[in-house]
Amino acid sequence: MIDQIMQTIKQQLEQQLQFENVIVERPKRGFSDIAIPLFNLAKHQQKNPKEVYDKIAETLTHPFISKTEFASGFLNIYLNRKLFSQVVLKTIRTEKEHYGDQKLTEPQKIALDYSSPNIAKSFGIGHLRSTVIGHSINLLHQKLGYQTISINHLGDWGTQFGKMIVAYEKWGDEAKLLASPIEEMQALYVHFHDEAAKNPDLDQEARDVFKALENNDEKYIKLWQWFKEESLKEFDRMYTLLNVTFDSNDGESFYNDKMDAVVDELDKKGLLKEDEGATIVDLGDEMPPALIKRSDGATLYITRDLAAAIYRYRTYHTKEILYVVGNEQQLHFKQLKKVIELLGYDIEIKHINFGLLLTDGKKMSTRGGKFKRLEDVVDQAIELAAKAIKDKNPNLENQHDTATKVGVGAIVYNDLKNERHLDVDFNLENMLKFEGQTGPYLQYSSVRMESILKEHTFDDSTIVDHLFQNDHYFEIIKLLAEFPSLLLRAKEQYAPSIIAKYLMSLAQSFNRFYARERILVEDKTILNTHLVFIASIQTVLNEGMRLLGMAILKEM
Ligand code: ARG
């Protein structure tokens, strides 16, 4: 809401002074709510800053402005705290969790490709980041009026499945694979590579099998389907924990019968070239060529991504596709974007990149490291949460369910509080603390509000607005007012971290307020005002946590 006031002031002044770029900002220091630096304006008007101040101060009329003041070259604006607070609280209490929603007059569509683990391999750390970041960006777009299509572009196609099938047929064991599918598949894959190092014929065998698979060989398709089903069971456990679902699970294999058309199209538009038997698209000096077909005719990762982009464009009528994938695939998406451009499609390909998870400063890896599987990591987080809950609230019912939500919330918040392109430190002990910049701290703050609210009834119409003259009240009102424009900023930058950091300051401000002010006072109208205030803070905090993909708890 402050943003809107600032915008109005800006427009008004630009018109009044015939000046293009009036700066209207939020002061970082001091007590005013809005500030306008006057130096440039003064220069333009050929006056000194005080004269400019005198000229514009009295014309600045807005119902929310209570007074203005001149100080060291700035025009400082103070809001009418009572009125402003009334309006903010009323808006939140009326709109509840829809506060900050945006309705677009022309609904826009956007496809988001995230998570996308590879079958026959474990759900990796990078896939966890992709899932958490992608899910949050998806929820944010929905809140802002977009129609989203979330796609899990499963890695379920490619030469590696030729290798898997060869390995299974030579050395596999059904019972073992059923007992622990992914571990067994990974072991077979590793074994294949060891053997192929000694016997290069195996590689050719694998390529032939993949070729046959691409030609729908019945026996191979069956095996492949079985590998896929077993993998999906494991992935689904992860999605259930994270509370993530997808509109489409069309993975790479889905495009098997759609690739000839793409290759044809590339050919017709004169984009294909032969290069040592392989088929490529030359992308000039800026980047290496895109490899479309191997010399044996097999398609590649980028071929399937081309087919996928065009399919999504046609099927979902979307012009924008976000790919939430780690930094290491930068080149792949640059190439994809370029080829789509050369084909003449009006599709915006956006790579939403992210950094690594680090443990003790080193790249976290499920291979070789402390943890064999990502699920073990999550289980350990849940265990730590369970311990903490047992200490704090031994009589709590459904402790396991709560511990799951706290453990998962801790991992999610730890990921999202950082700017996504940076590497993230992954330390379970730290992220599970109930104090500090953690998920449990946010959930706990909401629970604390809940415990106050559930004991009382309150009525939205009786608010003692003079309370909001006080800084420690008004500071929170300003934060609440910021929520809608902050969401827009988070969307523009595809940055859940903006929401994550905001929620931290909101929870911290609330807890400071709670430490300082007695909430449950005798005076009925003040008590009522406190309750309306806290209910509003809780609404925004909970909605923000939901947008990050965190569970909201009533008790913990
Ligand atoms: N399965 C890939 C991997 O694990 C990620 C896929 C990302 N999405 C895409 N459309 N390329 O590396």
mmCIF file of N, CA and C in Angstrom, residues 303-400:
data_model
loop_
_atom_site.group_PDB
_atom_site.id
_atom_site.type_symbol
_atom_site.label_atom_id
_atom_site.label_comp_id
_atom_site.label_asym_id
_atom_site.label_seq_id
_atom_site.Cartn_x
_atom_site.Cartn_y
_atom_site.Cartn_z
ATOM 1 N N THR A 303 17.400 -32.761 -27.932
ATOM 2 C CA THR A 303 16.374 -33.077 -28.938
ATOM 3 C C THR A 303 15.022 -33.226 -28.233
ATOM 4 N N ARG A 304 15.067 -33.918 -27.104
ATOM 5 C CA ARG A 304 13.821 -34.127 -26.349
ATOM 6 C C ARG A 304 13.322 -32.811 -25.748
ATOM 7 N N ASP A 305 14.249 -31.958 -25.337
ATOM 8 C CA ASP A 305 13.821 -30.669 -24.796
ATOM 9 C C ASP A 305 13.212 -29.767 -25.875
ATOM 10 N N LEU A 306 13.721 -29.893 -27.092
ATOM 11 C CA LEU A 306 13.131 -29.123 -28.198
ATOM 12 C C LEU A 306 11.704 -29.590 -28.452
ATOM 13 N N ALA A 307 11.557 -30.925 -28.529
ATOM 14 C CA ALA A 307 10.217 -31.485 -28.750
ATOM 15 C C ALA A 307 9.283 -31.059 -27.619
ATOM 16 N N ALA A 308 9.808 -31.074 -26.402
ATOM 17 C CA ALA A 308 8.981 -30.730 -25.234
ATOM 18 C C ALA A 308 8.540 -29.271 -25.285
ATOM 19 N N ALA A 309 9.446 -28.383 -25.609
ATOM 20 C CA ALA A 309 9.111 -26.953 -25.624
ATOM 21 C C ALA A 309 8.009 -26.685 -26.655
ATOM 22 N N ILE A 310 8.155 -27.286 -27.827
ATOM 23 C CA ILE A 310 7.175 -27.053 -28.888
ATOM 24 C C ILE A 310 5.824 -27.681 -28.506
ATOM 25 N N TYR A 311 5.895 -28.874 -27.930
ATOM 26 C CA TYR A 311 4.665 -29.547 -27.481
ATOM 27 C C TYR A 311 3.932 -28.692 -26.443
ATOM 28 N N ARG A 312 4.665 -28.169 -25.498
ATOM 29 C CA ARG A 312 4.042 -27.358 -24.434
ATOM 30 C C ARG A 312 3.409 -26.092 -25.018
ATOM 31 N N TYR A 313 4.119 -25.502 -25.929
ATOM 32 C CA TYR A 313 3.641 -24.291 -26.587
ATOM 33 C C TYR A 313 2.307 -24.563 -27.296
ATOM 34 N N ARG A 314 2.248 -25.707 -27.983
ATOM 35 C CA ARG A 314 1.034 -26.024 -28.745
ATOM 36 C C ARG A 314 -0.087 -26.532 -27.858
ATOM 37 N N THR A 315 0.252 -27.365 -26.894
ATOM 38 C CA THR A 315 -0.778 -28.019 -26.090
ATOM 39 C C THR A 315 -1.323 -27.096 -25.016
ATOM 40 N N TYR A 316 -0.448 -26.392 -24.351
ATOM 41 C CA TYR A 316 -0.891 -25.561 -23.226
ATOM 42 C C TYR A 316 -1.081 -24.098 -23.620
ATOM 43 N N HIS A 317 -0.777 -23.777 -24.861
ATOM 44 C CA HIS A 317 -0.871 -22.392 -25.336
ATOM 45 C C HIS A 317 -0.130 -21.443 -24.404
ATOM 46 N N THR A 318 1.070 -21.829 -24.069
ATOM 47 C CA THR A 318 1.857 -20.952 -23.218
ATOM 48 C C THR A 318 3.078 -20.477 -23.981
ATOM 49 N N LYS A 319 3.422 -19.226 -23.742
ATOM 50 C CA LYS A 319 4.585 -18.678 -24.444
ATOM 51 C C LYS A 319 5.798 -18.612 -23.533
ATOM 52 N N GLU A 320 5.556 -18.941 -22.258
ATOM 53 C CA GLU A 320 6.655 -18.784 -21.318
ATOM 54 C C GLU A 320 6.877 -20.117 -20.609
ATOM 55 N N ILE A 321 8.110 -20.588 -20.632
ATOM 56 C CA ILE A 321 8.431 -21.824 -19.910
ATOM 57 C C ILE A 321 9.611 -21.561 -18.982
ATOM 58 N N LEU A 322 9.413 -21.846 -17.713
ATOM 59 C CA LEU A 322 10.498 -21.714 -16.741
ATOM 60 C C LEU A 322 11.104 -23.087 -16.494
ATOM 61 N N TYR A 323 12.407 -23.143 -16.498
ATOM 62 C CA TYR A 323 13.108 -24.402 -16.212
ATOM 63 C C TYR A 323 13.922 -24.194 -14.944
ATOM 64 N N VAL A 324 13.498 -24.863 -13.870
ATOM 65 C CA VAL A 324 14.210 -24.700 -12.606
ATOM 66 C C VAL A 324 15.267 -25.804 -12.513
ATOM 67 N N VAL A 325 16.456 -25.465 -12.904
ATOM 68 C CA VAL A 325 17.536 -26.451 -13.030
ATOM 69 C C VAL A 325 18.852 -25.799 -12.577
ATOM 70 N N GLY A 326 19.740 -26.606 -12.025
ATOM 71 C CA GLY A 326 20.994 -26.097 -11.451
ATOM 72 C C GLY A 326 21.870 -25.306 -12.423
ATOM 73 N N ASN A 327 22.778 -24.529 -11.825
ATOM 74 C CA ASN A 327 23.696 -23.700 -12.605
ATOM 75 C C ASN A 327 24.454 -24.480 -13.673
ATOM 76 N N GLU A 328 24.717 -25.767 -13.401
ATOM 77 C CA GLU A 328 25.596 -26.519 -14.299
ATOM 78 C C GLU A 328 24.961 -26.767 -15.671
ATOM 79 N N GLN A 329 23.661 -26.522 -15.806
ATOM 80 C CA GLN A 329 23.047 -26.733 -17.126
ATOM 81 C C GLN A 329 22.840 -25.435 -17.908
ATOM 82 N N GLN A 330 23.571 -24.404 -17.481
ATOM 83 C CA GLN A 330 23.473 -23.106 -18.141
ATOM 84 C C GLN A 330 23.606 -23.202 -19.674
ATOM 85 N N LEU A 331 24.637 -23.904 -20.106
ATOM 86 C CA LEU A 331 24.897 -23.983 -21.546
ATOM 87 C C LEU A 331 23.746 -24.687 -22.273
ATOM 88 N N HIS A 332 23.267 -25.764 -21.673
ATOM 89 C CA HIS A 332 22.171 -26.500 -22.301
ATOM 90 C C HIS A 332 20.980 -25.566 -22.584
ATOM 91 N N PHE A 333 20.620 -24.744 -21.610
ATOM 92 C CA PHE A 333 19.443 -23.890 -21.802
ATOM 93 C C PHE A 333 19.721 -22.714 -22.723
ATOM 94 N N LYS A 334 20.967 -22.290 -22.752
ATOM 95 C CA LYS A 334 21.341 -21.262 -23.713
ATOM 96 C C LYS A 334 21.168 -21.809 -25.136
ATOM 97 N N GLN A 335 21.607 -23.037 -25.312
ATOM 98 C CA GLN A 335 21.493 -23.668 -26.636
ATOM 99 C C GLN A 335 20.022 -23.900 -26.997
ATOM 100 N N LEU A 336 19.273 -24.376 -26.025
ATOM 101 C CA LEU A 336 17.852 -24.637 -26.269
ATOM 102 C C LEU A 336 17.145 -23.352 -26.709
ATOM 103 N N LYS A 337 17.393 -22.292 -25.967
ATOM 104 C CA LYS A 337 16.786 -20.995 -26.259
ATOM 105 C C LYS A 337 17.127 -20.545 -27.677
ATOM 106 N N LYS A 338 18.399 -20.730 -28.011
ATOM 107 C CA LYS A 338 18.877 -20.281 -29.314
ATOM 108 C C LYS A 338 18.220 -21.088 -30.451
ATOM 109 N N VAL A 339 18.151 -22.393 -30.287
ATOM 110 C CA VAL A 339 17.565 -23.218 -31.370
ATOM 111 C C VAL A 339 16.076 -22.881 -31.527
ATOM 112 N N ILE A 340 15.389 -22.696 -30.407
ATOM 113 C CA ILE A 340 13.966 -22.333 -30.480
ATOM 114 C C ILE A 340 13.798 -21.000 -31.229
ATOM 115 N N GLU A 341 14.712 -20.097 -30.970
ATOM 116 C CA GLU A 341 14.703 -18.806 -31.645
ATOM 117 C C GLU A 341 14.928 -18.988 -33.154
ATOM 118 N N LEU A 342 15.932 -19.795 -33.484
ATOM 119 C CA LEU A 342 16.240 -20.035 -34.897
ATOM 120 C C LEU A 342 15.062 -20.687 -35.616
ATOM 121 N N LEU A 343 14.323 -21.519 -34.889
ATOM 122 C CA LEU A 343 13.141 -22.155 -35.481
ATOM 123 C C LEU A 343 12.006 -21.148 -35.669
ATOM 124 N N GLY A 344 12.142 -19.998 -35.039
ATOM 125 C CA GLY A 344 11.165 -18.934 -35.225
ATOM 126 C C GLY A 344 9.973 -18.990 -34.280
ATOM 127 N N TYR A 345 10.093 -19.738 -33.200
ATOM 128 C CA TYR A 345 8.978 -19.806 -32.241
ATOM 129 C C TYR A 345 9.006 -18.627 -31.280
ATOM 130 N N ASP A 346 7.816 -18.208 -30.931
ATOM 131 C CA ASP A 346 7.681 -17.131 -29.964
ATOM 132 C C ASP A 346 7.504 -17.756 -28.565
ATOM 133 N N ILE A 347 8.547 -18.444 -28.132
ATOM 134 C CA ILE A 347 8.482 -19.085 -26.818
ATOM 135 C C ILE A 347 9.618 -18.521 -25.976
ATOM 136 N N GLU A 348 9.261 -18.076 -24.786
ATOM 137 C CA GLU A 348 10.316 -17.579 -23.915
ATOM 138 C C GLU A 348 10.828 -18.695 -23.027
ATOM 139 N N ILE A 349 12.076 -19.050 -23.247
ATOM 140 C CA ILE A 349 12.713 -20.103 -22.463
ATOM 141 C C ILE A 349 13.494 -19.423 -21.342
ATOM 142 N N LYS A 350 13.140 -19.700 -20.113
ATOM 143 C CA LYS A 350 13.877 -19.053 -19.016
ATOM 144 C C LYS A 350 14.504 -20.093 -18.099
ATOM 145 N N HIS A 351 15.789 -20.030 -17.989
ATOM 146 C CA HIS A 351 16.480 -20.940 -17.078
ATOM 147 C C HIS A 351 16.527 -20.307 -15.688
ATOM 148 N N ILE A 352 15.797 -20.894 -14.760
ATOM 149 C CA ILE A 352 15.810 -20.411 -13.386
ATOM 150 C C ILE A 352 16.853 -21.245 -12.657
ATOM 151 N N ASN A 353 18.044 -20.695 -12.572
ATOM 152 C CA ASN A 353 19.168 -21.511 -12.111
ATOM 153 C C ASN A 353 19.325 -21.475 -10.591
ATOM 154 N N PHE A 354 20.100 -22.387 -10.065
ATOM 155 C CA PHE A 354 20.384 -22.372 -8.623
ATOM 156 C C PHE A 354 21.723 -23.033 -8.332
ATOM 157 N N GLY A 355 22.229 -22.739 -7.138
ATOM 158 C CA GLY A 355 23.554 -23.239 -6.741
ATOM 159 C C GLY A 355 23.491 -24.590 -6.060
ATOM 160 N N LEU A 356 24.593 -24.944 -5.453
ATOM 161 C CA LEU A 356 24.721 -26.273 -4.833
ATOM 162 C C LEU A 356 24.317 -26.240 -3.363
ATOM 163 N N LEU A 357 24.078 -27.410 -2.842
ATOM 164 C CA LEU A 357 23.982 -27.532 -1.388
ATOM 165 C C LEU A 357 25.355 -27.977 -0.900
ATOM 166 N N LEU A 358 25.823 -27.319 0.154
ATOM 167 C CA LEU A 358 27.156 -27.648 0.662
ATOM 168 C C LEU A 358 27.072 -28.203 2.075
ATOM 169 N N THR A 359 27.885 -29.213 2.343
ATOM 170 C CA THR A 359 28.071 -29.602 3.741
ATOM 171 C C THR A 359 29.534 -29.384 4.071
ATOM 172 N N ASP A 360 29.779 -28.697 5.165
ATOM 173 C CA ASP A 360 31.143 -28.312 5.564
ATOM 174 C C ASP A 360 31.896 -27.689 4.399
ATOM 175 N N GLY A 361 31.216 -26.832 3.678
ATOM 176 C CA GLY A 361 31.865 -26.104 2.592
ATOM 177 C C GLY A 361 32.101 -26.933 1.336
ATOM 178 N N LYS A 362 31.744 -28.203 1.374
ATOM 179 C CA LYS A 362 31.970 -29.037 0.185
ATOM 180 C C LYS A 362 30.642 -29.436 -0.445
ATOM 181 N N LYS A 363 30.680 -29.675 -1.738
ATOM 182 C CA LYS A 363 29.476 -30.074 -2.448
ATOM 183 C C LYS A 363 28.861 -31.297 -1.773
ATOM 184 N N MET A 364 27.583 -31.165 -1.453
ATOM 185 C CA MET A 364 26.909 -32.276 -0.796
ATOM 186 C C MET A 364 26.590 -33.323 -1.854
ATOM 187 N N SER A 365 26.791 -34.553 -1.491
ATOM 188 C CA SER A 365 26.551 -35.581 -2.479
ATOM 189 C C SER A 365 25.970 -36.792 -1.786
ATOM 190 N N THR A 366 24.999 -37.404 -2.453
ATOM 191 C CA THR A 366 24.437 -38.603 -1.842
ATOM 192 C C THR A 366 25.346 -39.793 -2.140
ATOM 193 N N ARG A 367 26.279 -39.577 -3.053
ATOM 194 C CA ARG A 367 27.230 -40.651 -3.314
ATOM 195 C C ARG A 367 28.418 -40.506 -2.363
ATOM 196 N N GLY A 368 28.789 -41.562 -1.741
ATOM 197 C CA GLY A 368 30.011 -41.537 -0.944
ATOM 198 C C GLY A 368 29.930 -40.781 0.364
ATOM 199 N N GLY A 369 29.077 -39.772 0.447
ATOM 200 C CA GLY A 369 29.058 -38.927 1.641
ATOM 201 C C GLY A 369 28.431 -39.603 2.853
ATOM 202 N N LYS A 370 28.036 -38.745 3.800
ATOM 203 C CA LYS A 370 27.474 -39.246 5.061
ATOM 204 C C LYS A 370 26.147 -39.965 4.816
ATOM 205 N N PHE A 371 25.423 -39.464 3.832
ATOM 206 C CA PHE A 371 24.095 -40.001 3.593
ATOM 207 C C PHE A 371 24.079 -40.773 2.292
ATOM 208 N N LYS A 372 23.437 -41.934 2.324
ATOM 209 C CA LYS A 372 23.354 -42.702 1.093
ATOM 210 C C LYS A 372 22.246 -42.153 0.211
ATOM 211 N N ARG A 373 21.133 -41.867 0.847
ATOM 212 C CA ARG A 373 19.989 -41.438 0.051
ATOM 213 C C ARG A 373 19.420 -40.153 0.634
ATOM 214 N N LEU A 374 18.816 -39.380 -0.219
ATOM 215 C CA LEU A 374 18.232 -38.131 0.247
ATOM 216 C C LEU A 374 17.150 -38.391 1.300
ATOM 217 N N GLU A 375 16.459 -39.490 1.103
ATOM 218 C CA GLU A 375 15.412 -39.830 2.078
ATOM 219 C C GLU A 375 15.991 -39.971 3.479
ATOM 220 N N ASP A 376 17.218 -40.473 3.567
ATOM 221 C CA ASP A 376 17.849 -40.583 4.888
ATOM 222 C C ASP A 376 18.057 -39.206 5.502
ATOM 223 N N VAL A 377 18.399 -38.252 4.646
ATOM 224 C CA VAL A 377 18.619 -36.898 5.132
ATOM 225 C C VAL A 377 17.318 -36.339 5.701
ATOM 226 N N VAL A 378 16.255 -36.520 4.941
ATOM 227 C CA VAL A 378 14.964 -36.001 5.386
ATOM 228 C C VAL A 378 14.527 -36.718 6.667
ATOM 229 N N ASP A 379 14.729 -38.022 6.688
ATOM 230 C CA ASP A 379 14.365 -38.773 7.892
ATOM 231 C C ASP A 379 15.123 -38.253 9.109
ATOM 232 N N GLN A 380 16.374 -37.922 8.899
ATOM 233 C CA GLN A 380 17.147 -37.435 10.039
ATOM 234 C C GLN A 380 16.632 -36.068 10.518
ATOM 235 N N ALA A 381 16.234 -35.238 9.567
ATOM 236 C CA ALA A 381 15.658 -33.941 9.941
ATOM 237 C C ALA A 381 14.399 -34.157 10.776
ATOM 238 N N ILE A 382 13.601 -35.122 10.367
ATOM 239 C CA ILE A 382 12.351 -35.394 11.081
ATOM 240 C C ILE A 382 12.655 -35.922 12.487
ATOM 241 N N GLU A 383 13.661 -36.741 12.573
ATOM 242 C CA GLU A 383 14.050 -37.277 13.875
ATOM 243 C C GLU A 383 14.500 -36.163 14.820
ATOM 244 N N LEU A 384 15.325 -35.265 14.295
ATOM 245 C CA LEU A 384 15.791 -34.147 15.126
ATOM 246 C C LEU A 384 14.618 -33.288 15.583
ATOM 247 N N ALA A 385 13.680 -33.068 14.668
ATOM 248 C CA ALA A 385 12.494 -32.283 15.021
ATOM 249 C C ALA A 385 11.701 -33.004 16.101
ATOM 250 N N ALA A 386 11.587 -34.315 15.967
ATOM 251 C CA ALA A 386 10.820 -35.096 16.942
ATOM 252 C C ALA A 386 11.438 -34.963 18.328
ATOM 253 N N LYS A 387 12.750 -34.996 18.391
ATOM 254 C CA LYS A 387 13.434 -34.845 19.679
ATOM 255 C C LYS A 387 13.126 -33.493 20.302
ATOM 256 N N ALA A 388 13.256 -32.457 19.487
ATOM 257 C CA ALA A 388 13.023 -31.099 20.001
ATOM 258 C C ALA A 388 11.590 -30.964 20.519
ATOM 259 N N ILE A 389 10.654 -31.539 19.794
ATOM 260 C CA ILE A 389 9.249 -31.425 20.191
ATOM 261 C C ILE A 389 9.000 -32.183 21.495
ATOM 262 N N LYS A 390 9.609 -33.337 21.603
ATOM 263 C CA LYS A 390 9.458 -34.129 22.822
ATOM 264 C C LYS A 390 9.942 -33.346 24.046
ATOM 265 N N ASP A 391 11.033 -32.615 23.857
ATOM 266 C CA ASP A 391 11.567 -31.778 24.949
ATOM 267 C C ASP A 391 10.606 -30.671 25.316
ATOM 268 N N LYS A 392 10.127 -29.988 24.309
ATOM 269 C CA LYS A 392 9.369 -28.762 24.537
ATOM 270 C C LYS A 392 7.924 -29.033 24.908
ATOM 271 N N ASN A 393 7.344 -30.031 24.282
ATOM 272 C CA ASN A 393 5.911 -30.237 24.429
ATOM 273 C C ASN A 393 5.587 -31.730 24.470
ATOM 274 N N PRO A 394 5.984 -32.385 25.576
ATOM 275 C CA PRO A 394 5.903 -33.850 25.618
ATOM 276 C C PRO A 394 4.492 -34.408 25.467
ATOM 277 N N ASN A 395 3.477 -33.578 25.764
ATOM 278 C CA ASN A 395 2.112 -34.110 25.694
ATOM 279 C C ASN A 395 1.422 -33.882 24.357
ATOM 280 N N LEU A 396 2.139 -33.301 23.442
ATOM 281 C CA LEU A 396 1.543 -33.008 22.141
ATOM 282 C C LEU A 396 1.049 -34.282 21.458
ATOM 283 N N GLU A 397 -0.163 -34.181 20.891
ATOM 284 C CA GLU A 397 -0.669 -35.321 20.127
ATOM 285 C C GLU A 397 -0.065 -35.308 18.728
ATOM 286 N N ASN A 398 -0.153 -36.413 18.040
ATOM 287 C CA ASN A 398 0.363 -36.503 16.665
ATOM 288 C C ASN A 398 1.784 -35.999 16.518
ATOM 289 N N GLN A 399 2.642 -36.420 17.429
ATOM 290 C CA GLN A 399 4.009 -35.886 17.388
ATOM 291 C C GLN A 399 4.720 -36.211 16.085
ATOM 292 N N HIS A 400 4.441 -37.383 15.554
ATOM 293 C CA HIS A 400 5.177 -37.741 14.339
ATOM 294 C C HIS A 400 4.795 -36.831 13.171
#
